mmCIF file of C-alpha atoms and ligand atoms in Angstrom:
data_model
loop_
_atom_site.group_PDB
_atom_site.id
_atom_site.type_symbol
_atom_site.label_atom_id
_atom_site.label_comp_id
_atom_site.label_asym_id
_atom_site.label_seq_id
_atom_site.Cartn_x
_atom_site.Cartn_y
_atom_site.Cartn_z
ATOM 1 C CA MET A 4 -9.454 28.621 8.309
ATOM 2 C CA ILE A 5 -11.205 27.068 11.276
ATOM 3 C CA GLU A 6 -14.441 28.622 10.039
ATOM 4 C CA GLU A 7 -13.753 27.118 6.689
ATOM 5 C CA GLU A 8 -13.200 23.733 8.331
ATOM 6 C CA THR A 9 -16.453 24.051 10.177
ATOM 7 C CA GLY A 10 -18.095 25.136 6.934
ATOM 8 C CA LEU A 11 -16.752 22.141 5.141
ATOM 9 C CA ARG A 12 -17.848 19.848 7.932
ATOM 10 C CA GLY A 13 -21.285 21.388 7.627
ATOM 11 C CA ARG A 14 -21.314 20.842 3.909
ATOM 12 C CA ALA A 15 -20.112 17.275 4.321
ATOM 13 C CA GLU A 16 -22.918 16.695 6.811
ATOM 14 C CA GLU A 17 -25.454 18.242 4.453
ATOM 15 C CA PHE A 18 -24.166 16.070 1.672
ATOM 16 C CA LEU A 19 -24.416 12.957 3.827
ATOM 17 C CA GLN A 20 -27.971 13.902 4.790
ATOM 18 C CA ALA A 21 -28.846 14.488 1.131
ATOM 19 C CA PHE A 22 -27.214 11.176 0.257
ATOM 20 C CA LYS A 23 -29.227 9.379 2.960
ATOM 21 C CA LYS A 24 -32.447 10.989 1.799
ATOM 22 C CA GLY A 25 -31.568 10.027 -1.760
ATOM 23 C CA THR A 26 -31.106 6.416 -0.693
ATOM 24 C CA GLU A 27 -34.408 6.396 1.212
ATOM 25 C CA PHE A 28 -36.149 7.974 -1.739
ATOM 26 C CA THR A 29 -34.666 5.363 -4.080
ATOM 27 C CA HIS A 30 -35.897 2.610 -1.751
ATOM 28 C CA ASP A 31 -39.397 4.094 -1.690
ATOM 29 C CA LEU A 32 -39.420 4.379 -5.446
ATOM 30 C CA LEU A 33 -38.310 0.796 -5.856
ATOM 31 C CA LYS A 34 -41.017 -0.369 -3.456
ATOM 32 C CA GLU A 35 -43.596 1.679 -5.355
ATOM 33 C CA ASN A 36 -42.328 0.225 -8.587
ATOM 34 C CA GLU A 37 -42.655 -3.298 -7.178
ATOM 35 C CA ARG A 38 -46.214 -2.559 -6.085
ATOM 36 C CA LEU A 39 -47.094 -1.210 -9.497
ATOM 37 C CA ARG A 40 -45.610 -4.207 -11.267
ATOM 38 C CA PHE A 41 -47.654 -6.465 -9.033
ATOM 39 C CA ARG A 42 -50.756 -4.433 -9.736
ATOM 40 C CA LEU A 43 -50.036 -4.598 -13.447
ATOM 41 C CA LEU A 44 -49.729 -8.348 -13.299
ATOM 42 C CA GLU A 45 -53.050 -8.593 -11.451
ATOM 43 C CA MET A 46 -54.702 -6.431 -14.035
ATOM 44 C CA GLU A 47 -53.230 -8.378 -16.887
ATOM 45 C CA ASN A 48 -54.591 -11.541 -15.355
ATOM 46 C CA SER A 49 -58.010 -10.096 -14.813
ATOM 47 C CA LEU A 50 -57.881 -8.616 -18.284
ATOM 48 C CA ALA A 51 -57.217 -12.048 -19.693
ATOM 49 C CA GLY A 52 -60.314 -13.217 -17.855
ATOM 50 C CA HIS A 53 -62.365 -10.324 -19.154
ATOM 51 C CA ALA A 54 -61.150 -10.803 -22.677
ATOM 52 C CA VAL A 55 -62.732 -14.208 -22.682
ATOM 53 C CA GLN A 56 -65.939 -12.596 -21.580
ATOM 54 C CA GLY A 57 -65.517 -10.073 -24.394
ATOM 55 C CA ASP A 58 -66.406 -6.844 -22.585
ATOM 56 C CA GLY A 59 -64.958 -4.411 -25.158
ATOM 57 C CA GLU A 60 -65.373 -1.113 -23.285
ATOM 58 C CA GLN A 61 -63.920 -2.363 -20.027
ATOM 59 C CA ASN A 62 -60.983 -3.866 -21.881
ATOM 60 C CA HIS A 63 -60.261 -0.550 -23.494
ATOM 61 C CA ALA A 64 -60.294 1.257 -20.135
ATOM 62 C CA LEU A 65 -57.955 -1.331 -18.651
ATOM 63 C CA LEU A 66 -55.560 -1.086 -21.555
ATOM 64 C CA ASN A 67 -55.390 2.680 -21.072
ATOM 65 C CA ARG A 68 -54.728 2.206 -17.383
ATOM 66 C CA ILE A 69 -51.892 -0.166 -18.204
ATOM 67 C CA LYS A 70 -50.421 2.419 -20.542
ATOM 68 C CA GLU A 71 -50.621 5.040 -17.805
ATOM 69 C CA LEU A 72 -48.958 2.737 -15.322
ATOM 70 C CA GLU A 73 -46.206 1.909 -17.797
ATOM 71 C CA GLN A 74 -45.592 5.614 -18.251
ATOM 72 C CA GLU A 75 -45.528 6.146 -14.490
ATOM 73 C CA LYS A 76 -43.064 3.320 -14.119
ATOM 74 C CA GLN A 77 -40.807 4.890 -16.738
ATOM 75 C CA ASP A 78 -40.995 8.265 -14.960
ATOM 76 C CA ILE A 79 -40.028 6.656 -11.676
ATOM 77 C CA LEU A 80 -37.078 4.889 -13.256
ATOM 78 C CA ASN A 81 -35.949 8.180 -14.797
ATOM 79 C CA ARG A 82 -36.148 9.898 -11.439
ATOM 80 C CA ILE A 83 -34.139 7.144 -9.783
ATOM 81 C CA GLN A 84 -31.459 7.563 -12.421
ATOM 82 C CA LYS A 85 -31.413 11.310 -11.852
ATOM 83 C CA VAL A 86 -31.083 10.931 -8.083
ATOM 84 C CA GLU A 87 -28.269 8.449 -8.555
ATOM 85 C CA ASP A 88 -26.438 10.841 -10.867
ATOM 86 C CA GLU A 89 -26.865 13.651 -8.367
ATOM 87 C CA ASN A 90 -25.509 11.454 -5.578
ATOM 88 C CA GLN A 91 -22.471 10.693 -7.676
ATOM 89 C CA ASP A 92 -21.948 14.399 -8.350
ATOM 90 C CA PHE A 93 -22.192 15.168 -4.652
ATOM 91 C CA ALA A 94 -19.697 12.447 -3.792
ATOM 92 C CA ASN A 95 -17.228 13.723 -6.395
ATOM 93 C CA ARG A 96 -17.624 17.304 -5.277
ATOM 94 C CA TYR A 97 -17.092 16.267 -1.673
ATOM 95 C CA ILE A 98 -13.803 14.585 -2.521
ATOM 96 C CA GLU A 99 -12.697 17.669 -4.492
ATOM 97 C CA ILE A 100 -13.559 20.020 -1.630
ATOM 98 C CA GLU A 101 -11.770 17.753 0.829
ATOM 99 C CA ALA A 102 -8.611 17.840 -1.303
ATOM 100 C CA GLU A 103 -8.870 21.617 -1.748
ATOM 101 C CA ASN A 104 -9.308 22.024 1.967
ATOM 102 C CA ASN A 105 -6.216 19.934 2.696
ATOM 103 C CA ASN A 106 -4.175 21.984 0.269
ATOM 104 C CA LEU A 107 -5.371 25.271 1.718
ATOM 105 C CA ALA A 108 -4.630 24.057 5.231
ATOM 106 C CA ASN A 109 -1.136 23.025 4.131
ATOM 107 C CA LEU A 110 -0.477 26.388 2.515
ATOM 108 C CA TYR A 111 -1.785 28.205 5.536
ATOM 109 C CA ILE A 112 0.445 26.203 7.885
ATOM 110 C CA ALA A 113 3.459 26.623 5.620
ATOM 111 C CA SER A 114 3.173 30.409 5.404
ATOM 112 C CA TYR A 115 2.234 30.729 9.057
ATOM 113 C CA GLN A 116 5.270 28.750 10.177
ATOM 114 C CA LEU A 117 7.697 30.329 7.704
ATOM 115 C CA HIS A 118 6.884 33.777 9.021
ATOM 116 C CA SER A 119 6.792 32.771 12.677
ATOM 117 C CA THR A 120 10.500 33.388 13.252
ATOM 118 C CA LEU A 121 13.350 35.713 12.242
ATOM 119 C CA ASP A 122 16.039 33.194 13.149
ATOM 120 C CA PHE A 123 17.813 32.056 9.987
ATOM 121 C CA ARG A 124 18.513 28.496 11.233
ATOM 122 C CA GLU A 125 14.897 28.108 12.378
ATOM 123 C CA VAL A 126 13.633 29.314 9.011
ATOM 124 C CA LEU A 127 15.778 26.671 7.288
ATOM 125 C CA GLN A 128 14.481 23.994 9.662
ATOM 126 C CA ILE A 129 10.884 24.974 8.921
ATOM 127 C CA ILE A 130 11.494 24.915 5.160
ATOM 128 C CA MET A 131 12.962 21.398 5.500
ATOM 129 C CA GLU A 132 9.933 20.185 7.467
ATOM 130 C CA ILE A 133 7.531 21.684 4.956
ATOM 131 C CA VAL A 134 9.307 20.100 2.001
ATOM 132 C CA ILE A 135 9.344 16.707 3.768
ATOM 133 C CA ASN A 136 5.790 16.802 5.077
ATOM 134 C CA LEU A 137 3.869 18.831 2.549
ATOM 135 C CA ILE A 138 5.665 17.923 -0.646
ATOM 136 C CA GLY A 139 6.750 14.468 0.478
ATOM 137 C CA ALA A 140 10.360 14.783 -0.677
ATOM 138 C CA GLU A 141 12.992 12.377 0.604
ATOM 139 C CA GLU A 142 16.151 13.777 -0.985
ATOM 140 C CA PHE A 143 16.546 17.478 -1.623
ATOM 141 C CA SER A 144 18.763 20.470 -1.067
ATOM 142 C CA LEU A 145 18.254 24.133 -0.451
ATOM 143 C CA MET A 146 20.826 26.283 -2.227
ATOM 144 C CA LEU A 147 21.342 29.987 -1.712
ATOM 145 C CA LEU A 148 23.088 32.477 -3.956
ATOM 146 C CA ASP A 149 26.052 34.501 -2.779
ATOM 147 C CA GLU A 150 25.345 37.732 -4.643
ATOM 148 C CA LYS A 151 28.981 38.866 -4.482
ATOM 149 C CA THR A 152 30.497 35.745 -6.033
ATOM 150 C CA GLY A 153 27.505 34.628 -8.122
ATOM 151 C CA VAL A 154 27.838 31.112 -6.695
ATOM 152 C CA LEU A 155 25.030 28.960 -5.336
ATOM 153 C CA SER A 156 25.817 26.654 -2.449
ATOM 154 C CA ALA A 157 23.795 24.253 -0.328
ATOM 155 C CA VAL A 158 22.767 25.599 3.088
ATOM 156 C CA ALA A 159 20.573 22.646 4.070
ATOM 157 C CA CYS A 160 19.768 19.217 2.718
ATOM 158 C CA GLU A 161 17.851 16.047 3.488
ATOM 159 C CA GLY A 162 18.813 12.496 2.497
ATOM 160 C CA LEU A 163 22.085 13.806 1.018
ATOM 161 C CA ASP A 164 25.499 14.838 2.336
ATOM 162 C CA ARG A 165 26.122 18.549 2.051
ATOM 163 C CA GLU A 166 29.703 17.845 0.956
ATOM 164 C CA ASP A 167 28.322 15.905 -2.019
ATOM 165 C CA ILE A 168 26.505 18.944 -3.357
ATOM 166 C CA PRO A 169 28.925 21.018 -5.425
ATOM 167 C CA PRO A 170 28.585 24.803 -5.605
ATOM 168 C CA VAL A 171 26.965 25.968 -8.835
ATOM 169 C CA LYS A 172 27.800 29.093 -10.807
ATOM 170 C CA LEU A 173 24.962 31.381 -11.848
ATOM 171 C CA GLY A 174 23.672 30.219 -15.249
ATOM 172 C CA SER A 175 25.588 26.927 -15.179
ATOM 173 C CA GLY A 176 23.655 23.680 -15.741
ATOM 174 C CA LEU A 177 20.035 23.089 -14.811
ATOM 175 C CA ILE A 178 20.359 24.593 -11.321
ATOM 176 C CA GLY A 179 22.229 27.683 -12.473
ATOM 177 C CA GLN A 180 19.776 28.150 -15.341
ATOM 178 C CA THR A 181 16.779 27.915 -13.008
ATOM 179 C CA LEU A 182 18.320 30.644 -10.897
ATOM 180 C CA LEU A 183 18.894 32.798 -13.950
ATOM 181 C CA SER A 184 15.491 32.269 -15.592
ATOM 182 C CA GLY A 185 13.439 32.240 -12.412
ATOM 183 C CA GLU A 186 11.305 29.465 -13.953
ATOM 184 C CA SER A 187 10.592 26.188 -12.153
ATOM 185 C CA TYR A 188 11.776 22.979 -13.765
ATOM 186 C CA PHE A 189 9.970 19.631 -13.484
ATOM 187 C CA ALA A 190 11.275 16.415 -15.044
ATOM 188 C CA ASP A 191 8.828 15.043 -17.623
ATOM 189 C CA ASP A 192 8.729 11.578 -16.161
ATOM 190 C CA ILE A 193 9.318 11.222 -12.429
ATOM 191 C CA GLU A 194 9.345 7.445 -12.538
ATOM 192 C CA THR A 195 12.195 7.113 -15.001
ATOM 193 C CA TYR A 196 14.236 9.970 -13.514
ATOM 194 C CA ASN A 197 17.810 8.990 -12.656
ATOM 195 C CA ARG A 198 19.413 10.879 -9.831
ATOM 196 C CA ASP A 199 22.008 13.388 -10.943
ATOM 197 C CA ILE A 200 23.194 15.926 -8.384
ATOM 198 C CA LEU A 201 23.513 18.603 -11.087
ATOM 199 C CA SER A 202 20.148 17.789 -12.714
ATOM 200 C CA PRO A 203 17.445 17.496 -10.070
ATOM 201 C CA MET A 204 13.983 16.040 -10.708
ATOM 202 C CA VAL A 205 12.455 19.335 -9.598
ATOM 203 C CA CYS A 206 14.186 22.684 -9.367
ATOM 204 C CA VAL A 207 12.206 25.612 -7.992
ATOM 205 C CA PRO A 208 13.603 29.141 -7.734
ATOM 206 C CA LEU A 209 13.176 30.910 -4.396
ATOM 207 C CA LYS A 210 11.906 34.270 -5.542
ATOM 208 C CA ILE A 211 10.868 37.574 -4.069
ATOM 209 C CA LYS A 212 8.968 39.071 -6.985
ATOM 210 C CA GLU A 213 11.581 38.789 -9.777
ATOM 211 C CA HIS A 214 14.566 38.637 -7.470
ATOM 212 C CA VAL A 215 15.868 35.058 -7.190
ATOM 213 C CA ILE A 216 17.825 34.290 -4.013
ATOM 214 C CA GLY A 217 18.269 30.531 -4.339
ATOM 215 C CA VAL A 218 16.747 27.229 -5.444
ATOM 216 C CA LEU A 219 15.072 24.193 -3.983
ATOM 217 C CA ALA A 220 16.389 21.087 -5.767
ATOM 218 C CA ILE A 221 14.496 17.814 -5.286
ATOM 219 C CA TYR A 222 16.030 14.452 -6.187
ATOM 220 C CA LYS A 223 13.619 11.912 -4.727
ATOM 221 C CA LEU A 224 10.018 11.904 -3.516
ATOM 222 C CA LEU A 225 8.935 9.970 -0.448
ATOM 223 C CA VAL A 226 5.451 9.176 -1.617
ATOM 224 C CA GLN A 227 5.847 7.782 -5.076
ATOM 225 C CA LYS A 228 3.757 9.930 -7.356
ATOM 226 C CA GLU A 229 3.441 8.986 -11.004
ATOM 227 C CA ARG A 230 3.212 12.600 -12.031
ATOM 228 C CA PHE A 231 2.633 16.004 -10.504
ATOM 229 C CA ALA A 232 -0.885 17.370 -10.242
ATOM 230 C CA GLN A 233 -1.684 20.980 -11.103
ATOM 231 C CA VAL A 234 -1.943 21.774 -7.417
ATOM 232 C CA ASP A 235 1.615 20.491 -6.815
ATOM 233 C CA TYR A 236 3.000 23.151 -9.150
ATOM 234 C CA GLU A 237 1.006 25.840 -7.351
ATOM 235 C CA LEU A 238 2.160 24.544 -3.992
ATOM 236 C CA PHE A 239 5.811 24.588 -5.108
ATOM 237 C CA THR A 240 5.570 28.137 -6.411
ATOM 238 C CA LEU A 241 3.773 29.457 -3.347
ATOM 239 C CA LEU A 242 6.121 27.695 -0.933
ATOM 240 C CA ALA A 243 9.144 28.930 -2.836
ATOM 241 C CA GLY A 244 7.830 32.497 -2.581
ATOM 242 C CA HIS A 245 7.148 32.259 1.141
ATOM 243 C CA ALA A 246 10.450 30.478 1.794
ATOM 244 C CA ALA A 247 12.307 33.228 -0.066
ATOM 245 C CA THR A 248 10.757 36.093 1.899
ATOM 246 C CA ALA A 249 11.297 34.223 5.179
ATOM 247 C CA ILE A 250 14.997 33.613 4.377
ATOM 248 C CA PHE A 251 15.422 37.201 3.197
ATOM 249 C CA GLY A 252 13.767 38.614 6.321
ATOM 250 C CA ALA A 253 15.814 36.437 8.673
ATOM 251 C CA ARG A 254 19.059 37.462 6.946
ATOM 252 C CA LEU A 255 18.172 41.143 7.093
ATOM 253 C CA TYR A 256 17.337 40.782 10.750
ATOM 254 C CA SER A 257 20.601 39.039 11.665
ATOM 255 C CA ASP A 258 22.553 41.623 9.623
ATOM 256 C CA SER A 259 20.891 44.516 11.388
ATOM 257 C CA GLU A 260 21.432 42.838 14.758
ATOM 258 C CA ARG A 261 25.135 42.450 13.958
ATOM 259 C CA ARG A 262 25.418 46.056 12.826
ATOM 260 C CA LEU A 263 23.616 47.247 15.886
ATOM 261 C CA SER A 264 26.007 45.397 18.180
ATOM 262 C CA THR A 265 29.009 46.768 16.228
ATOM 263 C CA ILE A 266 27.675 50.308 16.592
ATOM 264 C CA GLN A 267 26.966 49.666 20.250
ATOM 265 C CA GLY A 268 30.552 48.496 20.630
ATOM 266 C CA PHE A 269 31.850 51.759 19.147
ATOM 267 C CA ILE A 270 29.563 53.835 21.334
ATOM 268 C CA ASP A 271 30.753 51.919 24.405
ATOM 269 C CA LEU A 272 34.358 52.524 23.367
ATOM 270 C CA LEU A 273 33.799 56.251 22.824
ATOM 271 C CA THR A 274 31.862 56.849 25.997
ATOM 272 C CA LYS A 275 34.179 54.962 28.304
ATOM 273 C CA MET B 19 -21.487 16.602 22.835
ATOM 274 C CA ALA B 20 -18.787 16.448 25.460
ATOM 275 C CA ASP B 21 -15.315 17.642 24.461
ATOM 276 C CA ILE B 22 -12.733 15.186 23.272
ATOM 277 C CA ASN B 23 -9.422 16.211 24.800
ATOM 278 C CA ILE B 24 -6.342 15.454 22.727
ATOM 279 C CA LEU B 25 -2.739 16.232 23.641
ATOM 280 C CA ILE B 26 -0.053 16.658 20.976
ATOM 281 C CA VAL B 27 3.521 16.367 22.267
ATOM 282 C CA GLU B 28 5.951 17.403 19.531
ATOM 283 C CA ASP B 29 8.953 19.757 19.464
ATOM 284 C CA SER B 30 8.334 21.005 15.928
ATOM 285 C CA PRO B 31 5.648 23.720 15.762
ATOM 286 C CA THR B 32 5.042 22.879 12.087
ATOM 287 C CA MET B 33 4.305 19.244 12.903
ATOM 288 C CA ARG B 34 2.097 20.245 15.819
ATOM 289 C CA GLN B 35 0.057 22.544 13.616
ATOM 290 C CA LEU B 36 -0.244 19.934 10.847
ATOM 291 C CA ILE B 37 -1.501 17.277 13.265
ATOM 292 C CA SER B 38 -3.741 19.724 15.059
ATOM 293 C CA PHE B 39 -5.353 20.788 11.771
ATOM 294 C CA ALA B 40 -6.137 17.213 10.849
ATOM 295 C CA LEU B 41 -7.617 16.440 14.272
ATOM 296 C CA LYS B 42 -9.821 19.525 14.273
ATOM 297 C CA ARG B 43 -12.057 17.690 11.811
ATOM 298 C CA ILE B 44 -13.331 15.648 14.732
ATOM 299 C CA ARG B 45 -16.469 17.180 16.182
ATOM 300 C CA GLY B 46 -16.096 18.587 19.666
ATOM 301 C CA VAL B 47 -12.335 18.123 19.764
ATOM 302 C CA ARG B 48 -10.144 20.255 22.005
ATOM 303 C CA ILE B 49 -6.411 20.231 21.381
ATOM 304 C CA VAL B 50 -3.620 20.942 23.837
ATOM 305 C CA GLU B 51 -0.033 21.225 22.616
ATOM 306 C CA ALA B 52 3.246 20.504 24.397
ATOM 307 C CA GLY B 53 6.767 21.133 23.092
ATOM 308 C CA ASP B 54 8.603 18.266 24.818
ATOM 309 C CA GLY B 55 8.088 15.274 27.115
ATOM 310 C CA VAL B 56 8.297 17.239 30.367
ATOM 311 C CA ASP B 57 5.858 19.859 29.117
ATOM 312 C CA GLY B 58 3.593 16.995 28.023
ATOM 313 C CA LEU B 59 3.793 15.317 31.416
ATOM 314 C CA LYS B 60 2.888 18.593 33.158
ATOM 315 C CA LYS B 61 -0.184 18.915 30.987
ATOM 316 C CA ILE B 62 -1.139 15.278 31.550
ATOM 317 C CA SER B 63 -0.997 15.735 35.308
ATOM 318 C CA ALA B 64 -3.173 18.851 35.108
ATOM 319 C CA GLU B 65 -6.083 17.346 33.176
ATOM 320 C CA LYS B 66 -7.438 14.174 31.684
ATOM 321 C CA PHE B 67 -6.888 13.400 27.988
ATOM 322 C CA ASP B 68 -8.810 11.072 25.700
ATOM 323 C CA MET B 69 -5.803 10.562 23.499
ATOM 324 C CA ILE B 70 -2.127 11.494 23.234
ATOM 325 C CA PHE B 71 -0.056 11.993 20.080
ATOM 326 C CA THR B 72 3.674 12.057 20.765
ATOM 327 C CA ASP B 73 6.863 12.524 18.789
ATOM 328 C CA ILE B 74 9.849 10.318 19.713
ATOM 329 C CA ASN B 75 12.832 12.640 19.247
ATOM 330 C CA MET B 76 12.380 15.660 21.460
ATOM 331 C CA PRO B 77 14.632 17.705 23.736
ATOM 332 C CA VAL B 78 14.430 17.526 27.561
ATOM 333 C CA MET B 79 12.416 14.289 27.621
ATOM 334 C CA ASP B 80 11.805 12.048 24.625
ATOM 335 C CA GLY B 81 8.595 10.306 23.608
ATOM 336 C CA LEU B 82 9.664 6.834 24.767
ATOM 337 C CA LYS B 83 10.226 8.046 28.323
ATOM 338 C CA LEU B 84 6.907 9.862 28.213
ATOM 339 C CA ILE B 85 5.063 6.709 27.101
ATOM 340 C CA SER B 86 6.557 4.596 29.880
ATOM 341 C CA LEU B 87 5.734 7.221 32.532
ATOM 342 C CA VAL B 88 2.149 7.563 31.306
ATOM 343 C CA ARG B 89 1.703 3.788 31.303
ATOM 344 C CA GLU B 90 3.005 3.574 34.886
ATOM 345 C CA ASP B 91 0.539 6.229 36.069
ATOM 346 C CA ALA B 92 -2.599 4.523 37.389
ATOM 347 C CA ASN B 93 -4.775 7.520 36.446
ATOM 348 C CA GLN B 94 -3.621 7.624 32.846
ATOM 349 C CA LYS B 95 -2.928 3.969 32.105
ATOM 350 C CA GLY B 96 -5.711 3.426 29.601
ATOM 351 C CA VAL B 97 -5.281 6.569 27.499
ATOM 352 C CA PRO B 98 -4.624 5.726 23.823
ATOM 353 C CA ILE B 99 -1.154 6.834 22.687
ATOM 354 C CA VAL B 100 -0.146 7.361 19.062
ATOM 355 C CA VAL B 101 3.526 7.896 18.191
ATOM 356 C CA ILE B 102 4.726 10.120 15.369
ATOM 357 C CA THR B 103 7.757 8.614 13.643
ATOM 358 C CA THR B 104 9.644 8.877 10.386
ATOM 359 C CA GLU B 105 9.212 6.175 7.771
ATOM 360 C CA GLY B 106 12.737 4.866 8.358
ATOM 361 C CA ALA B 107 12.662 4.760 12.173
ATOM 362 C CA GLN B 108 11.285 1.251 12.503
ATOM 363 C CA GLU B 109 13.252 0.540 15.679
ATOM 364 C CA ASP B 110 11.759 3.564 17.485
ATOM 365 C CA ARG B 111 8.322 2.433 16.420
ATOM 366 C CA GLN B 112 8.817 -1.102 17.757
ATOM 367 C CA ARG B 113 10.129 0.223 21.070
ATOM 368 C CA ALA B 114 7.213 2.629 21.396
ATOM 369 C CA LEU B 115 4.687 -0.119 20.706
ATOM 370 C CA ALA B 116 6.462 -2.421 23.185
ATOM 371 C CA LEU B 117 6.245 0.321 25.838
ATOM 372 C CA GLY B 118 2.491 0.502 25.353
ATOM 373 C CA ALA B 119 1.770 2.860 22.456
ATOM 374 C CA ASN B 120 -1.422 1.865 20.632
ATOM 375 C CA ASP B 121 -0.576 2.937 17.110
ATOM 376 C CA TYR B 122 1.784 5.089 15.066
ATOM 377 C CA ILE B 123 1.743 7.577 12.198
ATOM 378 C CA THR B 124 4.669 8.259 9.908
ATOM 379 C CA LYS B 125 5.967 11.478 8.397
ATOM 380 C CA PRO B 126 5.092 12.912 5.914
ATOM 381 C CA ILE B 127 1.873 13.624 7.734
ATOM 382 C CA GLN B 128 -1.247 12.434 5.947
ATOM 383 C CA PRO B 129 -4.334 14.139 7.398
ATOM 384 C CA ASN B 130 -6.589 11.198 6.522
ATOM 385 C CA ARG B 131 -4.313 8.692 8.249
ATOM 386 C CA ILE B 132 -4.304 10.826 11.422
ATOM 387 C CA LEU B 133 -8.085 11.048 11.343
ATOM 388 C CA ASP B 134 -8.492 7.308 10.768
ATOM 389 C CA VAL B 135 -6.165 6.403 13.639
ATOM 390 C CA ALA B 136 -7.808 8.903 15.986
ATOM 391 C CA LYS B 137 -11.356 7.854 15.138
ATOM 392 C CA GLN B 138 -10.512 4.191 15.507
ATOM 393 C CA LEU B 139 -8.925 4.653 18.941
ATOM 394 C CA LEU B 140 -11.661 7.023 20.113
ATOM 395 C CA LYS B 141 -14.264 4.627 18.699
ATOM 396 C CA ILE B 142 -15.940 7.344 16.626
ATOM 397 C CA VAL B 143 -17.673 6.228 13.423
HETATM 398 MG MG1 MG C 302 11.054 15.914 16.900
#
């Protein structure tokens, strides 16, 4: 990732150099163009003089030269246009790469942090921070499924009271359906969305392959976006996948720790 | 080019990594991380920094205390300090600025905003 950053910086530098050269080149061309125009004017004037004198052959040669210069001028203008177009392409590409780089960095940080701990509470805290900072959500909840009862309940939330988030039965309403289908839901129009605790603006299943363990339900975004970009959907899906494996791993770990201490307790009892 | 030494004092590893990633765009930057105010202070006393980013809410010693201690220290007085706050915490921000912080960034972290603030305070074009 750091190499990539350095690479990008290098590319940005190259682009800036190319842009600078392009600008210098354009300046030179314009100067050359100015000189040629001036020369043309001179020639036209002298031609006018010659015409009076009626030197036919010389006039012909001068007219050809003018034609040539006109052609040269046109070529120069075409080249300037081409350089300008290229500069614009470079600038656009630079912005695209910059955005891609930011997204990759965000994804890297998210997965790095999510898998940096086996503590369930810490995992939840990291998921909250990622949703706030990377997605820019202001109100959301994280709901996990109790496989025995088939009921989803909130384990963490931001901008909402946990008591205000009712448990949801598997398959019931938008949240329950998302859990059942394993497909993310995004409201068509974020701007006109009205908050409804049972119908979030965004509902993303937390999945390990096809196994859904919970949902992320978003009700309000911090940075007002008019609509989601393609990359937002990818980010949601990837984060949901990483969040799910991190939660799953932390739960397995705490379960095995508990079992281990129970077994240890029995062994202690038996060997006393 | 000589190294630019930046200290990030923040209890959340995720936030530290996000800020650190943004700052690594600056050529020749070297980043040191601290998990709370006391850890930050230890690192400040061990070496000289060109800039400090600090969170406000941290265990052991918070960011406000850290800012006032840094500003009292004759060796560190002039170092630019940027506070990391949440959008809503306007009061914290005002207090931090009153104590001598130079600027602030708000969560969610925007890499470009971090870079702009850093470059402006470090006087890098
Ligand atoms: Mg904090």
